[in-house]
Structures are given as C-alpha cells and as structure tokens.
mmCIF file of C-alpha atoms and ligand atoms in Angstrom:
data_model
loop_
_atom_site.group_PDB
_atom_site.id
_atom_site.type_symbol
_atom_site.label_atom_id
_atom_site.label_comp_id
_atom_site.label_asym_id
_atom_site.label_seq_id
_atom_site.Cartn_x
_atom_site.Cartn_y
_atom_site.Cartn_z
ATOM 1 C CA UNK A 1 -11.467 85.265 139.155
ATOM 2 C CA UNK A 2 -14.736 87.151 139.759
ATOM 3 C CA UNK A 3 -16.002 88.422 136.336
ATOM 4 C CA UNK A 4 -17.027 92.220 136.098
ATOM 5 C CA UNK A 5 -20.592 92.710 134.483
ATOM 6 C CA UNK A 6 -20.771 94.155 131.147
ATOM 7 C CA UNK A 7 -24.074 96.169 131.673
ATOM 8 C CA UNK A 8 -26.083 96.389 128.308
ATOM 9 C CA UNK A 9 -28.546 98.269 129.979
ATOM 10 C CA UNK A 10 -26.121 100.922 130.457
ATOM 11 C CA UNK A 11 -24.502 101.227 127.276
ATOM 12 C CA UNK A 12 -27.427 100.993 125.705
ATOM 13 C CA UNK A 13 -29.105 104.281 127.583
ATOM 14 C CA UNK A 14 -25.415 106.432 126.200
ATOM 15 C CA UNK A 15 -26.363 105.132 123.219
ATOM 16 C CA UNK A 16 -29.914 106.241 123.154
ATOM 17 C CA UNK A 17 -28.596 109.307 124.792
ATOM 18 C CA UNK A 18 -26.050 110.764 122.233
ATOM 19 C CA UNK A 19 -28.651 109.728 119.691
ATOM 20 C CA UNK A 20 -31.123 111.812 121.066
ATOM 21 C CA UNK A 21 -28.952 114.895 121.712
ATOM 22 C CA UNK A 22 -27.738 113.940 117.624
ATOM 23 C CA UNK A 23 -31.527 113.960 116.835
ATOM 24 C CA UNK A 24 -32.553 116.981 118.464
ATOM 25 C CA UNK A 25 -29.553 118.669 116.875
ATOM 26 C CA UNK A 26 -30.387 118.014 113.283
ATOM 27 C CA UNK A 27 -34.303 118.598 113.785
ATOM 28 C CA UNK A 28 -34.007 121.989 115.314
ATOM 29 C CA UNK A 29 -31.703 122.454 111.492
ATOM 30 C CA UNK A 30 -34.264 121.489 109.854
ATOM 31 C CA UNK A 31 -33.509 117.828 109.116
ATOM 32 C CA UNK A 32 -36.604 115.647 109.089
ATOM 33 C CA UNK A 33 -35.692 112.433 112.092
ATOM 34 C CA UNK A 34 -35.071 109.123 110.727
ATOM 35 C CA UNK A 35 -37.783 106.795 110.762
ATOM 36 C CA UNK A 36 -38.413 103.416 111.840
ATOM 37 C CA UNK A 37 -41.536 101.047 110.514
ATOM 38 C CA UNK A 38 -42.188 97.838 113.188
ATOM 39 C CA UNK A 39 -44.464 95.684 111.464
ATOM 40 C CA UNK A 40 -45.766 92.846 114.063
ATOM 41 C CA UNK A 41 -47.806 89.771 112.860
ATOM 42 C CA UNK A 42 -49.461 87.611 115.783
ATOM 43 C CA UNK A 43 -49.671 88.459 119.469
ATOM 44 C CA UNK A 44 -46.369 86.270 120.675
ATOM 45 C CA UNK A 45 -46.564 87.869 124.096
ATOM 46 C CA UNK A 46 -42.368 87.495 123.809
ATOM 47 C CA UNK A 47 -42.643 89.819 120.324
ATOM 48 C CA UNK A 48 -45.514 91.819 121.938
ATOM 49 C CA UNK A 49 -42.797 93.295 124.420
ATOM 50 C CA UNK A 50 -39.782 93.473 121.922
ATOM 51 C CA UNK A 51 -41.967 95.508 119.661
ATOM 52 C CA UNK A 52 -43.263 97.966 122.744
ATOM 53 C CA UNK A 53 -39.583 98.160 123.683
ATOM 54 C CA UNK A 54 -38.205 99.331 120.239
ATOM 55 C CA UNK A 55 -41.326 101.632 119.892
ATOM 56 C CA UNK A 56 -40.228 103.366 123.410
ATOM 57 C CA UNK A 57 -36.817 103.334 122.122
ATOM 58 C CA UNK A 58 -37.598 105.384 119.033
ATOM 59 C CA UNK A 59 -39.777 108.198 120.880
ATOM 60 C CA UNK A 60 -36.955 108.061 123.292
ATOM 61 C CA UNK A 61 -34.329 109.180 120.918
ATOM 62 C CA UNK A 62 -36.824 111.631 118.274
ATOM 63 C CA UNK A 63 -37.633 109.301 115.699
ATOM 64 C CA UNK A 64 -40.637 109.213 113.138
ATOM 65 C CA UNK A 65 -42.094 105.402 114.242
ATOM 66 C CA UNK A 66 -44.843 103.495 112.809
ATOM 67 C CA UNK A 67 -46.043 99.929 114.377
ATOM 68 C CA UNK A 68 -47.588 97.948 111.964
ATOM 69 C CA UNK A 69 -50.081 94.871 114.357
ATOM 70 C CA UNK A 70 -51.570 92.403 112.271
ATOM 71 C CA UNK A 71 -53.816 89.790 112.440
ATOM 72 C CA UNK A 72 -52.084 86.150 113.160
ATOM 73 C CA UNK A 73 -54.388 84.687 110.027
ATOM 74 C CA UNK A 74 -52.314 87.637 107.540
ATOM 75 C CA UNK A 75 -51.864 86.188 104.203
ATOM 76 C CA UNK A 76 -48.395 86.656 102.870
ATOM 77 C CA UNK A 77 -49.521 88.604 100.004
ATOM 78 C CA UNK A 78 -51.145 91.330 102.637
ATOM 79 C CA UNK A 79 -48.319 91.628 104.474
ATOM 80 C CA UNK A 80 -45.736 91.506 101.069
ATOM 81 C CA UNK A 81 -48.263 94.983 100.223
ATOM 82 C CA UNK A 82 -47.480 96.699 103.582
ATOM 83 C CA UNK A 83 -43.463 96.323 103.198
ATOM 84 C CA UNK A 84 -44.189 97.781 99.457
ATOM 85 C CA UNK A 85 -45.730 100.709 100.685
ATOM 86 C CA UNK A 86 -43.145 101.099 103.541
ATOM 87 C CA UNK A 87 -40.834 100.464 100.991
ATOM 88 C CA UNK A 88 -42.134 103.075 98.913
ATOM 89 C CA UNK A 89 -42.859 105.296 102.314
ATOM 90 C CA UNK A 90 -40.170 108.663 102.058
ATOM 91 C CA UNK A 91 -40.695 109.087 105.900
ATOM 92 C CA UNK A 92 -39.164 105.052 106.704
ATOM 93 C CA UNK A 93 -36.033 104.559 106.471
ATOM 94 C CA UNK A 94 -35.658 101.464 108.584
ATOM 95 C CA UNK A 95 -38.661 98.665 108.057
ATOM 96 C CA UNK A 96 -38.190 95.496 110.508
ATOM 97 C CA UNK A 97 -40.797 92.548 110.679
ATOM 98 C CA UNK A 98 -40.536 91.040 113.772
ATOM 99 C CA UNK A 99 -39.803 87.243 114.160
ATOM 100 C CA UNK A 100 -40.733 84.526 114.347
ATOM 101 C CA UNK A 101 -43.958 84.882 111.944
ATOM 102 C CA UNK A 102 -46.627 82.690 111.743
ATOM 103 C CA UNK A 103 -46.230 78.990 109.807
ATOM 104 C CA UNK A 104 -48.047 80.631 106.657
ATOM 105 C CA UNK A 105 -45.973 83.199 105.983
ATOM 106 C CA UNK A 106 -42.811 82.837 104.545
ATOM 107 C CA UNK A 107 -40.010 84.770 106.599
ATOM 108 C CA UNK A 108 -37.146 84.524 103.796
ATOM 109 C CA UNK A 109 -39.371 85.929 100.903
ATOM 110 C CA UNK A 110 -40.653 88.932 103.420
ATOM 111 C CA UNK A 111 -37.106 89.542 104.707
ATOM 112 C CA UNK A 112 -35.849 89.717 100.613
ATOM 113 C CA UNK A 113 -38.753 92.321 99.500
ATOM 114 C CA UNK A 114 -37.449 94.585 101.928
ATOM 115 C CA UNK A 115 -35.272 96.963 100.404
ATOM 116 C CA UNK A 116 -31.480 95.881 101.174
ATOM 117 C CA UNK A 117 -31.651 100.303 102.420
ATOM 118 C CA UNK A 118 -33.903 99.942 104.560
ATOM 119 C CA UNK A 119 -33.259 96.759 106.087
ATOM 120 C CA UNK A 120 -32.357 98.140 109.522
ATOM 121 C CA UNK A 121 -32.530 94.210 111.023
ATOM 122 C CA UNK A 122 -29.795 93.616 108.815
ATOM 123 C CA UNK A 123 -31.102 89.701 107.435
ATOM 124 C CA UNK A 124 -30.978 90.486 103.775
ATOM 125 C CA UNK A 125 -29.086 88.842 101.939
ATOM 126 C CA UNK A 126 -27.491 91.297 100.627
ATOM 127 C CA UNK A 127 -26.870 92.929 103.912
ATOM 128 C CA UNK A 128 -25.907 89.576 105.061
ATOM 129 C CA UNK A 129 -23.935 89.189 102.124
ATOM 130 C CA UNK A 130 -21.587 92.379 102.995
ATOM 131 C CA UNK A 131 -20.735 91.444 106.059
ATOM 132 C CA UNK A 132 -19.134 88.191 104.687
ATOM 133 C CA UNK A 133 -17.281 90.331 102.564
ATOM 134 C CA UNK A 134 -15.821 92.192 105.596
ATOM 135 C CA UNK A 135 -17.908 95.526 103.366
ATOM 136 C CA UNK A 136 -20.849 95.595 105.675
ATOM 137 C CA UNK A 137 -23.525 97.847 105.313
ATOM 138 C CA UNK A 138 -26.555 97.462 108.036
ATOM 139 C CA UNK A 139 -25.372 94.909 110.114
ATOM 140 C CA UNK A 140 -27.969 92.144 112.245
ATOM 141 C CA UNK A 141 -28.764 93.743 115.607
ATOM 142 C CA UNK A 142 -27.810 91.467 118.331
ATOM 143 C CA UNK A 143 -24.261 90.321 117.076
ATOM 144 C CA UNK A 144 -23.630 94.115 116.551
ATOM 145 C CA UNK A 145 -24.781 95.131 120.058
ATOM 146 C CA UNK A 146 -22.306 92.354 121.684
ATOM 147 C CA UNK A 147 -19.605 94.120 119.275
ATOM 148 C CA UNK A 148 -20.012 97.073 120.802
ATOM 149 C CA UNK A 149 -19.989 95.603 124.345
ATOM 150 C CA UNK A 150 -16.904 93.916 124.118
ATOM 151 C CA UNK A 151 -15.265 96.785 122.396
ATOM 152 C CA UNK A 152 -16.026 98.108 125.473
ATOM 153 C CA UNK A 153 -13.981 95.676 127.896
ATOM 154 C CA UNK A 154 -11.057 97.488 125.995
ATOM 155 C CA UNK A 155 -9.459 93.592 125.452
ATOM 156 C CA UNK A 156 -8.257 93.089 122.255
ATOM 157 C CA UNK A 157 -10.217 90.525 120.455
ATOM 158 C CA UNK A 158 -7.083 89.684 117.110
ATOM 159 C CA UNK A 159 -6.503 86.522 117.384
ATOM 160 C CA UNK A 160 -8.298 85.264 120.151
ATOM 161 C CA UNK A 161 -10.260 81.962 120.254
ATOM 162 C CA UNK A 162 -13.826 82.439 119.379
ATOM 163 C CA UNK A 163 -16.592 79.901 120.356
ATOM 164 C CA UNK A 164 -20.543 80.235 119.503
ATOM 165 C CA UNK A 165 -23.221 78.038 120.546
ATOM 166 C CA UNK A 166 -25.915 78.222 118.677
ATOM 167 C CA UNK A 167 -25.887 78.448 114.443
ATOM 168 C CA UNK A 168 -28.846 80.669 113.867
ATOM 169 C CA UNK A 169 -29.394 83.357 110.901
ATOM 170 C CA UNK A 170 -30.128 86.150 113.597
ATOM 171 C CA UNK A 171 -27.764 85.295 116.045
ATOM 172 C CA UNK A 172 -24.943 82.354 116.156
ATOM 173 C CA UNK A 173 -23.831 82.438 112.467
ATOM 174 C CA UNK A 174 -23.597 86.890 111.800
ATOM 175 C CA UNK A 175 -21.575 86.763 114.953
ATOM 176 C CA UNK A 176 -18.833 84.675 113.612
ATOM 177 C CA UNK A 177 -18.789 86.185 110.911
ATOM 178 C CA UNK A 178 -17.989 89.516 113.016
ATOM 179 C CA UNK A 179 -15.627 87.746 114.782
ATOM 180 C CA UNK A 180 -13.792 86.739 112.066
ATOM 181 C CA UNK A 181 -13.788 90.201 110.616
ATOM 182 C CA UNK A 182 -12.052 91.252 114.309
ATOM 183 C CA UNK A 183 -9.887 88.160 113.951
ATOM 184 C CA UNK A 184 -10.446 86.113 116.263
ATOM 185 C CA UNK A 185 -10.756 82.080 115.317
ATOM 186 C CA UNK A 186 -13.922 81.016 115.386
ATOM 187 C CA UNK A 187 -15.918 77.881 115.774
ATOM 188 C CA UNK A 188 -19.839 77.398 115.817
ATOM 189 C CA UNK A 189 -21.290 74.680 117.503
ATOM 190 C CA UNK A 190 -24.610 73.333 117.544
ATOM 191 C CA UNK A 191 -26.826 70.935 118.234
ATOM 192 C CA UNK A 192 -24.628 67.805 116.544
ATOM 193 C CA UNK A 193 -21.410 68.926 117.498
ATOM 194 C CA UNK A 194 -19.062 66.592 119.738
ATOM 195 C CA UNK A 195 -17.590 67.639 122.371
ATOM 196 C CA UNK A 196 -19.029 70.681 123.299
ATOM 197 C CA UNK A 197 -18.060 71.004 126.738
ATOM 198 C CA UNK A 198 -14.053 70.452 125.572
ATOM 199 C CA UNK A 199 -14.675 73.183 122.419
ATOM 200 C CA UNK A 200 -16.348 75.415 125.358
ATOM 201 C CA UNK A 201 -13.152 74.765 127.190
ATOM 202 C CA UNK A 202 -11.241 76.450 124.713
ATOM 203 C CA UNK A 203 -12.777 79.805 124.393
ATOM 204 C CA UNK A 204 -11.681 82.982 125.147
ATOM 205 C CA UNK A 205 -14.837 84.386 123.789
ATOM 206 C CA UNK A 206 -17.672 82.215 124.778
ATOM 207 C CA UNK A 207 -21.034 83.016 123.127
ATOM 208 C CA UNK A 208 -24.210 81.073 124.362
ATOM 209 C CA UNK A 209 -27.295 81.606 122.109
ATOM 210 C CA UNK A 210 -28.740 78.483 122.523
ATOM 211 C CA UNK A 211 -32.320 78.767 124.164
ATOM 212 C CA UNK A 212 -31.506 76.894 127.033
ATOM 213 C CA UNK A 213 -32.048 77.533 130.379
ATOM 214 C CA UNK A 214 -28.851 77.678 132.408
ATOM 215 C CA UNK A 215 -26.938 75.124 129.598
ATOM 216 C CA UNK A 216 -23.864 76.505 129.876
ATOM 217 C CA UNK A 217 -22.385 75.162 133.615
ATOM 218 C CA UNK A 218 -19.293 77.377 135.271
ATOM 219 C CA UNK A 219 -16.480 74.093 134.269
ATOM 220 C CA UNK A 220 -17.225 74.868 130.792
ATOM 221 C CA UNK A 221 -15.574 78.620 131.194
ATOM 222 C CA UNK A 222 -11.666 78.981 131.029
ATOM 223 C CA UNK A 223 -10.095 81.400 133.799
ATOM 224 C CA UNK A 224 -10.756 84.651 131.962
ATOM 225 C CA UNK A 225 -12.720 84.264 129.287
ATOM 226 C CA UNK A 226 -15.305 87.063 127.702
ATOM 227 C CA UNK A 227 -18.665 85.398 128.703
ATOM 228 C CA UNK A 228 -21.819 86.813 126.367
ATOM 229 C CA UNK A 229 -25.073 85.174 127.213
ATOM 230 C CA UNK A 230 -28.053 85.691 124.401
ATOM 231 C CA UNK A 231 -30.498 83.522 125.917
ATOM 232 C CA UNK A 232 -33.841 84.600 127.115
ATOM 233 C CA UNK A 233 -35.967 81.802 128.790
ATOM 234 C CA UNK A 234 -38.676 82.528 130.601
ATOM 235 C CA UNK A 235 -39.231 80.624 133.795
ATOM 236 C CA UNK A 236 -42.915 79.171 135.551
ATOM 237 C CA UNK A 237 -42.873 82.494 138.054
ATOM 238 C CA UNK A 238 -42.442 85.147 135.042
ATOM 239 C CA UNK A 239 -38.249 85.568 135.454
ATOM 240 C CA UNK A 240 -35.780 85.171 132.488
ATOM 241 C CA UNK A 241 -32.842 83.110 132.070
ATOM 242 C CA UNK A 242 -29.875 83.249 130.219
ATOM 243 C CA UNK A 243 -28.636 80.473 128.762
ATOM 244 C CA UNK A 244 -25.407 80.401 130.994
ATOM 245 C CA UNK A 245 -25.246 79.739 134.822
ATOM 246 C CA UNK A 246 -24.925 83.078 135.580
ATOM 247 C CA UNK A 247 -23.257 83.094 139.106
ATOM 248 C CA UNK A 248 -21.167 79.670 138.311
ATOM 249 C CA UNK A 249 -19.856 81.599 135.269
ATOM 250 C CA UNK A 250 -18.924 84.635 136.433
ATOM 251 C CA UNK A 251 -16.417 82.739 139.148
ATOM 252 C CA UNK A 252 -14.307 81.956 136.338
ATOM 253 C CA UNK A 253 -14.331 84.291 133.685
ATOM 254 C CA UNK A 254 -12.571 88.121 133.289
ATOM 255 C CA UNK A 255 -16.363 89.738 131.826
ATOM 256 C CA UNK A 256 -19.884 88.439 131.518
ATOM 257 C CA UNK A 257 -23.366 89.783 130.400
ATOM 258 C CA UNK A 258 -26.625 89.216 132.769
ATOM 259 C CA UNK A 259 -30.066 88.561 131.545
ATOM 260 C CA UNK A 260 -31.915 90.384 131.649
ATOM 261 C CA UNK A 261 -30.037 93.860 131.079
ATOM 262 C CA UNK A 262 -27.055 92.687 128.794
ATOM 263 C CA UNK A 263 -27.519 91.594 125.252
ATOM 264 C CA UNK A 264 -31.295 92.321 124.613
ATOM 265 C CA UNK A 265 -31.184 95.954 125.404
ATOM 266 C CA UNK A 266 -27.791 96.724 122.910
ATOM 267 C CA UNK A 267 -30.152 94.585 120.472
ATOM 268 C CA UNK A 268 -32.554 97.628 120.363
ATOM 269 C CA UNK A 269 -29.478 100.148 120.881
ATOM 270 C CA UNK A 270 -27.759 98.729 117.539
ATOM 271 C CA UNK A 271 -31.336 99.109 115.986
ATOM 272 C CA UNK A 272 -31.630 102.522 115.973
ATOM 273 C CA UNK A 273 -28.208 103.114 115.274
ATOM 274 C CA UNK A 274 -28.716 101.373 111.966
ATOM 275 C CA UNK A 275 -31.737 103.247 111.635
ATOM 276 C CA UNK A 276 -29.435 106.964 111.956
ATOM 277 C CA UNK A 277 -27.389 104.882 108.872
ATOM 278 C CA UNK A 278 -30.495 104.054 106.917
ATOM 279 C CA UNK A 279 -30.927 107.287 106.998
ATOM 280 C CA UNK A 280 -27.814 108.393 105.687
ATOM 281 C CA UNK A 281 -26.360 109.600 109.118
ATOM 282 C CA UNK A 282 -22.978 107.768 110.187
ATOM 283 C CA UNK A 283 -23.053 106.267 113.954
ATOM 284 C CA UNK A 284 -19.592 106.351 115.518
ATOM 285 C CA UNK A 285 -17.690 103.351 115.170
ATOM 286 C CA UNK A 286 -17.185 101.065 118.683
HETATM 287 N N1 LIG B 1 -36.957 91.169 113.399
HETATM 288 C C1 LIG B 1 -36.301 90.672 114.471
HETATM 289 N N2 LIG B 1 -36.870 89.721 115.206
HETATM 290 C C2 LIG B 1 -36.184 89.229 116.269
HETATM 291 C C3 LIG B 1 -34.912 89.740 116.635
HETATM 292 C C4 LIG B 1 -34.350 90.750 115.821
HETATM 293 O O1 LIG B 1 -33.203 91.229 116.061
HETATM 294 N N3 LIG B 1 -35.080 91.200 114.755
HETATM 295 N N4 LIG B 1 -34.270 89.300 117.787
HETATM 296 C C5 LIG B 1 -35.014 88.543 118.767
HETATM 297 C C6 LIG B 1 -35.802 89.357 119.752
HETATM 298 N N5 LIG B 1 -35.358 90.729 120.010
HETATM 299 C C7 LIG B 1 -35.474 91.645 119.050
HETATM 300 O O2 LIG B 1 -36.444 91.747 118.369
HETATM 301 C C8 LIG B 1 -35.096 91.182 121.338
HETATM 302 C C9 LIG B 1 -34.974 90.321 122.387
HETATM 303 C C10 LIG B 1 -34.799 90.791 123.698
HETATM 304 C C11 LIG B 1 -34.722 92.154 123.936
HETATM 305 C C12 LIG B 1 -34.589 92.707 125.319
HETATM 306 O O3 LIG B 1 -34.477 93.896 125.489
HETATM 307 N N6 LIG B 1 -34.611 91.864 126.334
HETATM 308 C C13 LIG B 1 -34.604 92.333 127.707
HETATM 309 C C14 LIG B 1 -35.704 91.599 128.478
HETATM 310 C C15 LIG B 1 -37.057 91.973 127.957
HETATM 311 C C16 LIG B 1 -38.153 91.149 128.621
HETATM 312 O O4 LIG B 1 -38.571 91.512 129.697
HETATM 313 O O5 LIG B 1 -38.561 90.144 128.036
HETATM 314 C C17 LIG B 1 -33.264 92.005 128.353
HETATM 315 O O6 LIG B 1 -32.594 91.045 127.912
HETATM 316 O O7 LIG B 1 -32.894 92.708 129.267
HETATM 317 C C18 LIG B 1 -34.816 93.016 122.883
HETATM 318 C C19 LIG B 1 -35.005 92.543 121.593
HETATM 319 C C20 LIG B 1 -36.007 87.623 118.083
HETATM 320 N N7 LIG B 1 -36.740 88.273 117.048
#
C-alpha cells in the first residue's frame, strides 16, 4: 500500500478561509472580531516562529491580535499581572502563553489564572477536565487539529485500535482522551513502556509525538493504518523531521501526515477556531 498524504497545510488554509469570509460577514454587521492575546516569554527561536505564525494567522482571518514579548528574566508575578489584565481585557477573548517558559516561571500556575473562557490553548484544567467528561468546551490545539484531519479520511474511527507515543499534557495524553470519546481503544506509550515496536504493531491509528527524529521505522506500521506524525526536529542544515520515517511509513499505511505541512499548521487552524468559540461563535463540527 502507498499511503495518500493528509495535507494539513491545506485544510488548514479552508479553515482560515471560511473563517475569514465568517469574519468579514459579522464585522461588516457590526460585530466587533474575536480577539486573540499571544503572550511570548524568551526568544526560543522554535516559539519565536510559532508565535509569528499564529499572529499571521489572526490578520489572515480579521481578528483583533495582541503579542505580548517579554523579557526571558520575567518574574512570575509580572507575567501573572499581564494575563489579569488580558483577563480583564473586553477586546481578548482567547489569551495563550506560549510554551515552554523559562525554569522560573511556573507553567501550571500561569496556565490556571487564565480564565477557563478564554483559554483558547485549551490546558486548563477545567478545560482539560471537560474533555474527560466527553462535555468539552475549548479543546488543546494539536489533538483537535489531527481530529479534524482524520475526520477528513472519511474512515470511521468506532472501535478502532488507537496507539500514542508520547504521554504529554499538550499532546499524547488530550489525544487519547479524544480518541476515546470517538471510540476507538486506546493505549499510550512512553518512554518505559515494553514492547513498543509489538504495541506499534497493533495500531490502526498510530500517533508519534515523541521528539524523535525518524523513531518510528516503516515495520512498526500495519498494512493500512492512519499514520499522524507530531514531531518537529530540526536537523544540522535547518530542515524538520517528523518523528516517523516518512517515506518507509507511507509504504505501508492507508493515510499519513508530512512534516512539515501536516499537524503543525491544523495546530494554528484549531486555534483560531477556538478563538471564534471563545468568543461565543460556534465553529462547525468535523
Ligand atoms: N501555548 C502553546 N505552546 C505550545 C503549543 C501549543 O499548542 N500551545 N504547541 C507546540 C508548538 N506549536 C504551537 O504553539 C506549534 C508547532 C508547530 C507549528 C507549525 O506550524 N509547524 C510547521 C513548521 C513551522 C516551522 O518552520 O518550524 C509545520 O509543521 O508545517 C505550529 C504550532 C509547543 N508549544
């Protein structure tokens, strides 16, 4: 089997595209745009091109954006001010901090004095909270970007075997958590799991989000399977990785996602689409 390429840059530009002609509709009634506070801490070149990204993203589509650059040295109290005022702000709707921050700040204490409403990154608890519940509210960014893509492949996920590498809060563990709320059976593996290679075997949904260059080899893939690669390395000459053999992959399984131009852009898609909800206008279900 030769896999057919689920294009994330793509989807993403429709996306960005009916919200725009959405946008423009409301403004010219009057409606004032949703808007989207970026707050970046440090200069991680990585974080300094995610943040550009979603701020081309928002002028894209219409919205009111703020970034918020700070020094690396912020003190946690500083930057706990700035998400009161944007908290506070009538003209945010959506506030995201980027990650990682710096060692001295704590991310789980800036994340909570967010307001759950405005928490268009979707890591409050709360937020994080609803989704468990199968009620969820704004949902994390990347896990509902790959939603969308593989609602796309029209294959219908109930009951299918789930497998996710990788256990993290933004990534591995709110994506089996939509899994399970598509039911499909789901198992997370990570970094002291046995027999990863056999679990791999067994997936019909493989998700790698693992930070590893090329980990995941094509004999870990069954004949088939949904293939969605999260990782972003960066190699010596400047390219990017994803955390799957790409081409080795792709001979076995039915779809796959590239890197760049699969996950990462529906990760900024799914952003402002939970920034239209913060806002109190309904995106269309995948
Ligand atoms: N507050 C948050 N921080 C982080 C998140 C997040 O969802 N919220 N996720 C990641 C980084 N991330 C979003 O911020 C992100 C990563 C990658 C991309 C993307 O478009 N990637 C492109 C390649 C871009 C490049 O040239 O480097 C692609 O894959 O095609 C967007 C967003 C960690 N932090």
């Amino acid at each position: 089997m030769t896999a057919q390429v689920l294009d994330g840059k793509a989807i993403a530009a429709d996306i960005r595209q009916s919200l725009q002609a959405r946008i423009s509709s409301m403004v010219a009634n009057g409606e004032r745009p949703p808007g989207l506070a970026v707050v970046l801490v440090g200069e991680d070149p990585a974080s300094q091109v995610y943040v550009r990204n979603k701020a081309r993203a928002c002028q894209e589509v219409g919205f009111y954006s703020e970034v918020h650059r700070l020094a690396r040295e912020t003190a946690q109290p500083d930057l706990l001010a700035l998400v009161d005022r944007l908290n506070a702000d009538p003209r945010i709707d959506g506030i995201l901090v980027q990650l990682p921050l710096p060692p001295q700040i704590d991310a789980e204490a800036v994340i909570e004095r967010i307001l759950p409403s405005k928490d268009v990154d979707g890591f409050h608890p709360y937020n994080v909270g609803r989704l468990a519940l199968r009620l969820p509210r704004l949902r994390p960014c990347t896990p509902k970007g790959i939603m969308t893509m593989l609602a796309r492949t029209g294959v219908p996920l109930e009951g299918l075997d789930a497998v996710i590498i990788g256990q993290s809060n933004i990534v591995g563990r709110p994506m089996a958590l939509e899994l399970l709320a598509a039911r499909c059976t789901i198992t997370v593996c990570h970094s002291r799991t046995r027999d990863l290679a056999d679990k791999a075997r067994g997936a019909d949904i493989l998700v790698a989000a693992i930070g590893r260059p090329a980990f995941v080899p094509g004999d870990w893939i069954k004949e088939g399977a949904l293939v969605i690669d999260v990782g972003i390395n960066r190699t010596a000459d400047g390219g990017l990785v994803g955390d799957v053999d790409f081409a080795a992959c792709a001979a076995r399984a039915a779809w796959i996602t590239p890197v760049p131009g699969g996950v990462g852009p529906m990760t900024i898609a799914s952003l402002l689409e939970n920034t239209c909800e913060a806002r109190g206008w309904a995106t269309s279900p995948e």
